[in-house]
C-alpha cells in the first residue's frame, strides 16, 4: 500500500529532558532524524511531516530540514491527541503512520510489518509492546474515520483524554508482541527517551548488544 502519509509528533513540552526533543541527539544523530530514516526506509514514497506545538516551539527547536510540511497541534495542551488530530486533518492519504520523535530504536522492519496488517475492518493498527502496553505513538490510523471521531470528541466537555482513551471506541487491530517478535531488536523497538537518564540507558543497551531477536 503506497497511499500512506507519515507524521512525527514532536510537540511535547520536554520538561524532563530539559530541551526540545527535536534537538536531542542519540549517538550523534537527532532522534527525529532516526525516526524519519526508519519511516523513509519502510515507506519510501510517503511524505513525512513533523507536528510541533506552536511557533514558539519551532523557534526553540531551531532548523528542522529535510521534511515535508511543519504543522502545529490542533488546540493547546491536548497532548498527543492534538498531534494526531493535526496529522489526520492535514493528511490526504487513506492511512497515515504516526510516530513519536523519541523512539530512536524504531525500525523499518516493524513499520513494514504494521503496514502488512492493515485490513478493511480496522481503523487503527496498534502494536502492543513486549510489556503488554499498547503503543499508539507508533501506529497506523485510517485518516477519514479517525478525523471524524476526533472532531466528535472536540464537542465533549472536560479535559482532553489520553490518546488511548481517545481512540478506544474505534476498530483497533492489535498487533501483539508474539506477531512481530521475529523482527530484529524486537524487545527494544519501543524504548522511549523522555530524560537524559533514558538517553543514557538506551545507549547502554546498544553498547551491550541488547538489540537481538527475542528468544
PDB file of C-alpha atoms in Angstrom:
ATOM      1  CA  UNK A   1       0.000   0.000   0.000  1.00  0.00           C
ATOM      2  CA  UNK A   2       1.576   3.278  -1.150  1.00  0.00           C
ATOM      3  CA  UNK A   3      -1.094   5.806  -0.097  1.00  0.00           C
ATOM      4  CA  UNK A   4       0.276   6.324   3.401  1.00  0.00           C
ATOM      5  CA  UNK A   5       1.467   9.640   4.785  1.00  0.00           C
ATOM      6  CA  UNK A   6       3.663   9.810   7.867  1.00  0.00           C
ATOM      7  CA  UNK A   7       3.794  12.265  10.757  1.00  0.00           C
ATOM      8  CA  UNK A   8       6.334  12.564  13.555  1.00  0.00           C
ATOM      9  CA  UNK A   9       4.920  14.098  16.732  1.00  0.00           C
ATOM     10  CA  UNK A  10       7.395  16.460  18.378  1.00  0.00           C
ATOM     11  CA  UNK A  11       5.112  18.824  20.272  1.00  0.00           C
ATOM     12  CA  UNK A  12       5.724  17.631  23.813  1.00  0.00           C
ATOM     13  CA  UNK A  13       6.914  20.050  26.490  1.00  0.00           C
ATOM     14  CA  UNK A  14      10.099  18.001  27.113  1.00  0.00           C
ATOM     15  CA  UNK A  15      10.141  19.097  30.754  1.00  0.00           C
ATOM     16  CA  UNK A  16      12.077  16.030  31.880  1.00  0.00           C
ATOM     17  CA  UNK A  17      14.540  16.254  29.005  1.00  0.00           C
ATOM     18  CA  UNK A  18      15.336  19.922  29.634  1.00  0.00           C
ATOM     19  CA  UNK A  19      15.421  20.822  25.935  1.00  0.00           C
ATOM     20  CA  UNK A  20      13.165  20.347  22.887  1.00  0.00           C
ATOM     21  CA  UNK A  21      13.206  16.682  21.927  1.00  0.00           C
ATOM     22  CA  UNK A  22      13.558  17.612  18.261  1.00  0.00           C
ATOM     23  CA  UNK A  23      17.096  18.740  19.143  1.00  0.00           C
ATOM     24  CA  UNK A  24      18.095  15.708  21.212  1.00  0.00           C
ATOM     25  CA  UNK A  25      20.774  13.517  19.688  1.00  0.00           C
ATOM     26  CA  UNK A  26      21.120   9.777  20.169  1.00  0.00           C
ATOM     27  CA  UNK A  27      24.610   8.519  19.430  1.00  0.00           C
ATOM     28  CA  UNK A  28      25.384  11.639  17.442  1.00  0.00           C
ATOM     29  CA  UNK A  29      22.175  11.784  15.394  1.00  0.00           C
ATOM     30  CA  UNK A  30      18.961  13.651  16.126  1.00  0.00           C
ATOM     31  CA  UNK A  31      16.295  11.249  17.357  1.00  0.00           C
ATOM     32  CA  UNK A  32      13.892  12.974  14.982  1.00  0.00           C
ATOM     33  CA  UNK A  33      16.198  12.041  12.114  1.00  0.00           C
ATOM     34  CA  UNK A  34      16.436   8.425  13.261  1.00  0.00           C
ATOM     35  CA  UNK A  35      12.653   8.076  13.322  1.00  0.00           C
ATOM     36  CA  UNK A  36      12.405   9.745   9.910  1.00  0.00           C
ATOM     37  CA  UNK A  37      15.059   7.417   8.453  1.00  0.00           C
ATOM     38  CA  UNK A  38      13.153   4.355   9.642  1.00  0.00           C
ATOM     39  CA  UNK A  39       9.973   5.678   8.045  1.00  0.00           C
ATOM     40  CA  UNK A  40      11.703   6.557   4.769  1.00  0.00           C
ATOM     41  CA  UNK A  41      13.188   3.082   4.521  1.00  0.00           C
ATOM     42  CA  UNK A  42       9.811   1.423   5.089  1.00  0.00           C
ATOM     43  CA  UNK A  43       7.661   3.917   3.166  1.00  0.00           C
ATOM     44  CA  UNK A  44       9.923   5.458   0.505  1.00  0.00           C
ATOM     45  CA  UNK A  45       7.058   7.143  -1.353  1.00  0.00           C
ATOM     46  CA  UNK A  46       5.478   8.712   1.709  1.00  0.00           C
ATOM     47  CA  UNK A  47       5.561  12.373   2.636  1.00  0.00           C
ATOM     48  CA  UNK A  48       6.960  12.797   6.150  1.00  0.00           C
ATOM     49  CA  UNK A  49       5.767  15.806   8.137  1.00  0.00           C
ATOM     50  CA  UNK A  50       6.629  16.996  11.631  1.00  0.00           C
ATOM     51  CA  UNK A  51       3.958  18.069  14.106  1.00  0.00           C
ATOM     52  CA  UNK A  52       5.043  20.549  16.782  1.00  0.00           C
ATOM     53  CA  UNK A  53       3.140  22.517  19.400  1.00  0.00           C
ATOM     54  CA  UNK A  54       3.293  26.066  18.034  1.00  0.00           C
ATOM     55  CA  UNK A  55       5.505  28.760  16.513  1.00  0.00           C
ATOM     56  CA  UNK A  56       7.276  29.319  19.825  1.00  0.00           C
ATOM     57  CA  UNK A  57       8.395  25.701  19.936  1.00  0.00           C
ATOM     58  CA  UNK A  58       9.559  25.941  16.335  1.00  0.00           C
ATOM     59  CA  UNK A  59      11.774  28.875  17.288  1.00  0.00           C
ATOM     60  CA  UNK A  60      13.201  26.927  20.248  1.00  0.00           C
ATOM     61  CA  UNK A  61      13.861  23.867  18.122  1.00  0.00           C
ATOM     62  CA  UNK A  62      15.981  25.656  15.552  1.00  0.00           C
ATOM     63  CA  UNK A  63      16.377  24.447  11.983  1.00  0.00           C
ATOM     64  CA  UNK A  64      14.432  21.337  11.024  1.00  0.00           C
ATOM     65  CA  UNK A  65      15.115  20.440   7.413  1.00  0.00           C
ATOM     66  CA  UNK A  66      14.526  17.552   5.042  1.00  0.00           C
ATOM     67  CA  UNK A  67      10.836  17.060   5.769  1.00  0.00           C
ATOM     68  CA  UNK A  68       7.513  17.930   4.216  1.00  0.00           C
ATOM     69  CA  UNK A  69       5.263  20.439   5.929  1.00  0.00           C
ATOM     70  CA  UNK A  70       5.760  21.577   9.509  1.00  0.00           C
ATOM     71  CA  UNK A  71       2.348  21.692  11.144  1.00  0.00           C
ATOM     72  CA  UNK A  72       1.063  22.593  14.599  1.00  0.00           C
ATOM     73  CA  UNK A  73      -1.031  20.707  17.146  1.00  0.00           C
ATOM     74  CA  UNK A  74      -4.752  21.393  16.941  1.00  0.00           C
ATOM     75  CA  UNK A  75      -5.644  23.141  20.179  1.00  0.00           C
ATOM     76  CA  UNK A  76      -3.439  23.908  23.153  1.00  0.00           C
ATOM     77  CA  UNK A  77      -2.491  21.424  25.859  1.00  0.00           C
ATOM     78  CA  UNK A  78      -4.176  18.478  24.147  1.00  0.00           C
ATOM     79  CA  UNK A  79      -1.038  16.372  24.208  1.00  0.00           C
ATOM     80  CA  UNK A  80      -0.657  13.556  21.668  1.00  0.00           C
ATOM     81  CA  UNK A  81      -4.380  13.784  20.847  1.00  0.00           C
ATOM     82  CA  UNK A  82      -3.773  17.246  19.426  1.00  0.00           C
ATOM     83  CA  UNK A  83      -0.837  15.953  17.423  1.00  0.00           C
ATOM     84  CA  UNK A  84      -2.795  13.035  16.000  1.00  0.00           C
ATOM     85  CA  UNK A  85      -5.698  15.336  15.183  1.00  0.00           C
ATOM     86  CA  UNK A  86      -3.384  17.696  13.315  1.00  0.00           C
ATOM     87  CA  UNK A  87      -1.950  14.752  11.369  1.00  0.00           C
ATOM     88  CA  UNK A  88      -5.276  13.344  10.190  1.00  0.00           C
ATOM     89  CA  UNK A  89      -6.599  16.813   9.366  1.00  0.00           C
ATOM     90  CA  UNK A  90      -3.530  17.503   7.234  1.00  0.00           C
ATOM     91  CA  UNK A  91      -3.205  14.087   5.591  1.00  0.00           C
ATOM     92  CA  UNK A  92      -4.707  13.397   2.178  1.00  0.00           C
ATOM     93  CA  UNK A  93      -3.987   9.678   2.193  1.00  0.00           C
ATOM     94  CA  UNK A  94      -6.226   6.795   3.232  1.00  0.00           C
ATOM     95  CA  UNK A  95      -3.908   5.787   6.064  1.00  0.00           C
ATOM     96  CA  UNK A  96      -1.226   7.618   7.987  1.00  0.00           C
ATOM     97  CA  UNK A  97       1.610   6.372  10.151  1.00  0.00           C
ATOM     98  CA  UNK A  98       2.089   8.421  13.312  1.00  0.00           C
ATOM     99  CA  UNK A  99       5.202   8.123  15.471  1.00  0.00           C
ATOM    100  CA  UNK A 100       6.671   9.962  18.429  1.00  0.00           C
ATOM    101  CA  UNK A 101      10.022  11.658  17.899  1.00  0.00           C
ATOM    102  CA  UNK A 102      11.503   9.959  20.976  1.00  0.00           C
ATOM    103  CA  UNK A 103      11.569   6.347  19.760  1.00  0.00           C
ATOM    104  CA  UNK A 104      15.150   6.066  18.448  1.00  0.00           C
ATOM    105  CA  UNK A 105      15.001   2.256  18.125  1.00  0.00           C
ATOM    106  CA  UNK A 106      12.009   2.249  15.776  1.00  0.00           C
ATOM    107  CA  UNK A 107      12.856   0.094  12.766  1.00  0.00           C
ATOM    108  CA  UNK A 108      11.789  -0.049   9.106  1.00  0.00           C
ATOM    109  CA  UNK A 109      11.008  -3.752   9.510  1.00  0.00           C
ATOM    110  CA  UNK A 110       8.467  -3.033  12.226  1.00  0.00           C
ATOM    111  CA  UNK A 111       6.804  -0.269  10.218  1.00  0.00           C
ATOM    112  CA  UNK A 112       6.602  -2.506   7.148  1.00  0.00           C
ATOM    113  CA  UNK A 113       5.113  -5.281   9.245  1.00  0.00           C
ATOM    114  CA  UNK A 114       2.464  -2.963  10.679  1.00  0.00           C
ATOM    115  CA  UNK A 115       1.546  -1.870   7.149  1.00  0.00           C
ATOM    116  CA  UNK A 116       1.103  -5.523   6.201  1.00  0.00           C
ATOM    117  CA  UNK A 117      -1.503  -5.818   8.975  1.00  0.00           C
ATOM    118  CA  UNK A 118      -3.847  -3.175   7.506  1.00  0.00           C
ATOM    119  CA  UNK A 119      -7.272  -4.557   6.665  1.00  0.00           C
ATOM    120  CA  UNK A 120     -10.676  -3.188   5.697  1.00  0.00           C
ATOM    121  CA  UNK A 121     -12.163  -3.754   9.147  1.00  0.00           C
ATOM    122  CA  UNK A 122      -9.635  -1.712  11.114  1.00  0.00           C
ATOM    123  CA  UNK A 123      -9.455   1.993  11.936  1.00  0.00           C
ATOM    124  CA  UNK A 124      -6.182   1.653  13.846  1.00  0.00           C
ATOM    125  CA  UNK A 125      -3.312  -0.824  13.548  1.00  0.00           C
ATOM    126  CA  UNK A 126      -1.851  -0.741  17.044  1.00  0.00           C
ATOM    127  CA  UNK A 127       1.332  -2.503  18.174  1.00  0.00           C
ATOM    128  CA  UNK A 128       1.478  -3.955  21.672  1.00  0.00           C
ATOM    129  CA  UNK A 129       4.836  -3.605  23.394  1.00  0.00           C
ATOM    130  CA  UNK A 130       6.677  -6.594  24.884  1.00  0.00           C
ATOM    131  CA  UNK A 131       5.407  -5.494  28.317  1.00  0.00           C
ATOM    132  CA  UNK A 132       1.805  -5.711  27.102  1.00  0.00           C
ATOM    133  CA  UNK A 133       1.261  -1.936  26.929  1.00  0.00           C
ATOM    134  CA  UNK A 134      -0.321  -0.554  23.715  1.00  0.00           C
ATOM    135  CA  UNK A 135       1.844   1.898  21.796  1.00  0.00           C
ATOM    136  CA  UNK A 136      -0.378   4.401  19.920  1.00  0.00           C
ATOM    137  CA  UNK A 137       2.615   6.581  19.066  1.00  0.00           C
ATOM    138  CA  UNK A 138       3.982   4.124  16.522  1.00  0.00           C
ATOM    139  CA  UNK A 139       0.723   3.128  14.879  1.00  0.00           C
ATOM    140  CA  UNK A 140      -1.305   3.380  11.683  1.00  0.00           C
ATOM    141  CA  UNK A 141      -4.562   5.326  11.521  1.00  0.00           C
ATOM    142  CA  UNK A 142      -7.349   5.297   8.928  1.00  0.00           C
ATOM    143  CA  UNK A 143      -7.448   9.011   8.212  1.00  0.00           C
ATOM    144  CA  UNK A 144     -11.109   9.771   7.475  1.00  0.00           C
ATOM    145  CA  UNK A 145     -12.519   7.616  10.257  1.00  0.00           C
ATOM    146  CA  UNK A 146     -10.105   8.913  12.891  1.00  0.00           C
ATOM    147  CA  UNK A 147     -10.577  12.523  11.767  1.00  0.00           C
ATOM    148  CA  UNK A 148     -14.355  12.274  12.140  1.00  0.00           C
ATOM    149  CA  UNK A 149     -14.007  10.589  15.527  1.00  0.00           C
ATOM    150  CA  UNK A 150     -11.683  13.263  16.899  1.00  0.00           C
ATOM    151  CA  UNK A 151     -13.980  16.005  15.663  1.00  0.00           C
ATOM    152  CA  UNK A 152     -16.775  14.389  17.668  1.00  0.00           C
ATOM    153  CA  UNK A 153     -14.572  14.335  20.758  1.00  0.00           C
ATOM    154  CA  UNK A 154     -13.978  18.079  20.449  1.00  0.00           C
ATOM    155  CA  UNK A 155     -17.621  18.643  21.318  1.00  0.00           C
ATOM    156  CA  UNK A 156     -17.301  16.732  24.600  1.00  0.00           C
ATOM    157  CA  UNK A 157     -16.629  18.993  27.568  1.00  0.00           C
ATOM    158  CA  UNK A 158     -13.862  18.278  30.018  1.00  0.00           C
ATOM    159  CA  UNK A 159     -10.134  17.640  29.953  1.00  0.00           C
ATOM    160  CA  UNK A 160      -8.514  16.225  26.851  1.00  0.00           C
ATOM    161  CA  UNK A 161      -8.383  12.414  27.123  1.00  0.00           C
ATOM    162  CA  UNK A 162      -5.270  10.310  26.830  1.00  0.00           C
ATOM    163  CA  UNK A 163      -4.536   9.094  23.333  1.00  0.00           C
ATOM    164  CA  UNK A 164      -5.591   5.540  24.158  1.00  0.00           C
ATOM    165  CA  UNK A 165      -8.839   6.777  25.689  1.00  0.00           C
ATOM    166  CA  UNK A 166      -9.467   8.929  22.631  1.00  0.00           C
ATOM    167  CA  UNK A 167      -9.220   6.006  20.200  1.00  0.00           C
ATOM    168  CA  UNK A 168     -10.708   3.329  22.466  1.00  0.00           C
ATOM    169  CA  UNK A 169     -14.062   3.115  20.654  1.00  0.00           C
ATOM    170  CA  UNK A 170     -12.523   2.835  17.194  1.00  0.00           C
ATOM    171  CA  UNK A 171     -11.967  -0.513  15.491  1.00  0.00           C
ATOM    172  CA  UNK A 172      -8.486  -1.391  16.694  1.00  0.00           C
ATOM    173  CA  UNK A 173      -6.407  -4.193  15.261  1.00  0.00           C
ATOM    174  CA  UNK A 174      -3.928  -5.175  17.958  1.00  0.00           C
ATOM    175  CA  UNK A 175      -0.562  -6.408  16.754  1.00  0.00           C
ATOM    176  CA  UNK A 176       0.746  -8.484  19.628  1.00  0.00           C
ATOM    177  CA  UNK A 177       4.408  -8.888  20.507  1.00  0.00           C
ATOM    178  CA  UNK A 178       4.217 -12.527  19.501  1.00  0.00           C
ATOM    179  CA  UNK A 179       3.290 -11.366  15.991  1.00  0.00           C
ATOM    180  CA  UNK A 180       6.435  -9.294  15.475  1.00  0.00           C
ATOM    181  CA  UNK A 181       8.935 -10.846  17.877  1.00  0.00           C
ATOM    182  CA  UNK A 182      10.805 -12.269  14.854  1.00  0.00           C
ATOM    183  CA  UNK A 183      11.913  -8.739  13.911  1.00  0.00           C
ATOM    184  CA  UNK A 184      15.491  -7.865  14.833  1.00  0.00           C
ATOM    185  CA  UNK A 185      15.661  -5.917  18.083  1.00  0.00           C
ATOM    186  CA  UNK A 186      12.014  -6.614  18.839  1.00  0.00           C
ATOM    187  CA  UNK A 187      12.480  -6.255  22.602  1.00  0.00           C
ATOM    188  CA  UNK A 188      13.813  -2.711  22.259  1.00  0.00           C
ATOM    189  CA  UNK A 189      11.808  -1.181  19.396  1.00  0.00           C
ATOM    190  CA  UNK A 190       9.663   0.968  21.679  1.00  0.00           C
ATOM    191  CA  UNK A 191      12.296   2.266  24.069  1.00  0.00           C
ATOM    192  CA  UNK A 192      11.056   5.756  24.899  1.00  0.00           C
ATOM    193  CA  UNK A 193      13.522   8.551  25.657  1.00  0.00           C
ATOM    194  CA  UNK A 194      12.000  11.159  27.983  1.00  0.00           C
ATOM    195  CA  UNK A 195      15.013  12.217  30.043  1.00  0.00           C
ATOM    196  CA  UNK A 196      18.828  12.323  29.940  1.00  0.00           C
ATOM    197  CA  UNK A 197      18.811   9.129  32.030  1.00  0.00           C
ATOM    198  CA  UNK A 198      16.632   7.403  29.429  1.00  0.00           C
ATOM    199  CA  UNK A 199      19.074   8.532  26.749  1.00  0.00           C
ATOM    200  CA  UNK A 200      21.993   7.023  28.650  1.00  0.00           C
ATOM    201  CA  UNK A 201      20.123   3.771  29.261  1.00  0.00           C
ATOM    202  CA  UNK A 202      19.208   3.391  25.600  1.00  0.00           C
ATOM    203  CA  UNK A 203      22.806   3.966  24.544  1.00  0.00           C
ATOM    204  CA  UNK A 204      23.978   1.427  27.102  1.00  0.00           C
ATOM    205  CA  UNK A 205      21.597  -1.169  25.688  1.00  0.00           C
ATOM    206  CA  UNK A 206      23.096  -0.767  22.243  1.00  0.00           C
ATOM    207  CA  UNK A 207      26.633  -0.901  23.546  1.00  0.00           C
ATOM    208  CA  UNK A 208      25.803  -4.095  25.423  1.00  0.00           C
ATOM    209  CA  UNK A 209      24.475  -5.678  22.247  1.00  0.00           C
ATOM    210  CA  UNK A 210      20.954  -5.903  23.630  1.00  0.00           C
ATOM    211  CA  UNK A 211      19.230  -5.447  20.269  1.00  0.00           C
ATOM    212  CA  UNK A 212      18.767  -9.082  19.328  1.00  0.00           C
ATOM    213  CA  UNK A 213      15.802 -11.092  18.162  1.00  0.00           C
ATOM    214  CA  UNK A 214      13.712 -12.159  21.161  1.00  0.00           C
ATOM    215  CA  UNK A 215      14.147 -15.767  22.101  1.00  0.00           C
TER     216      UNK A 215
END
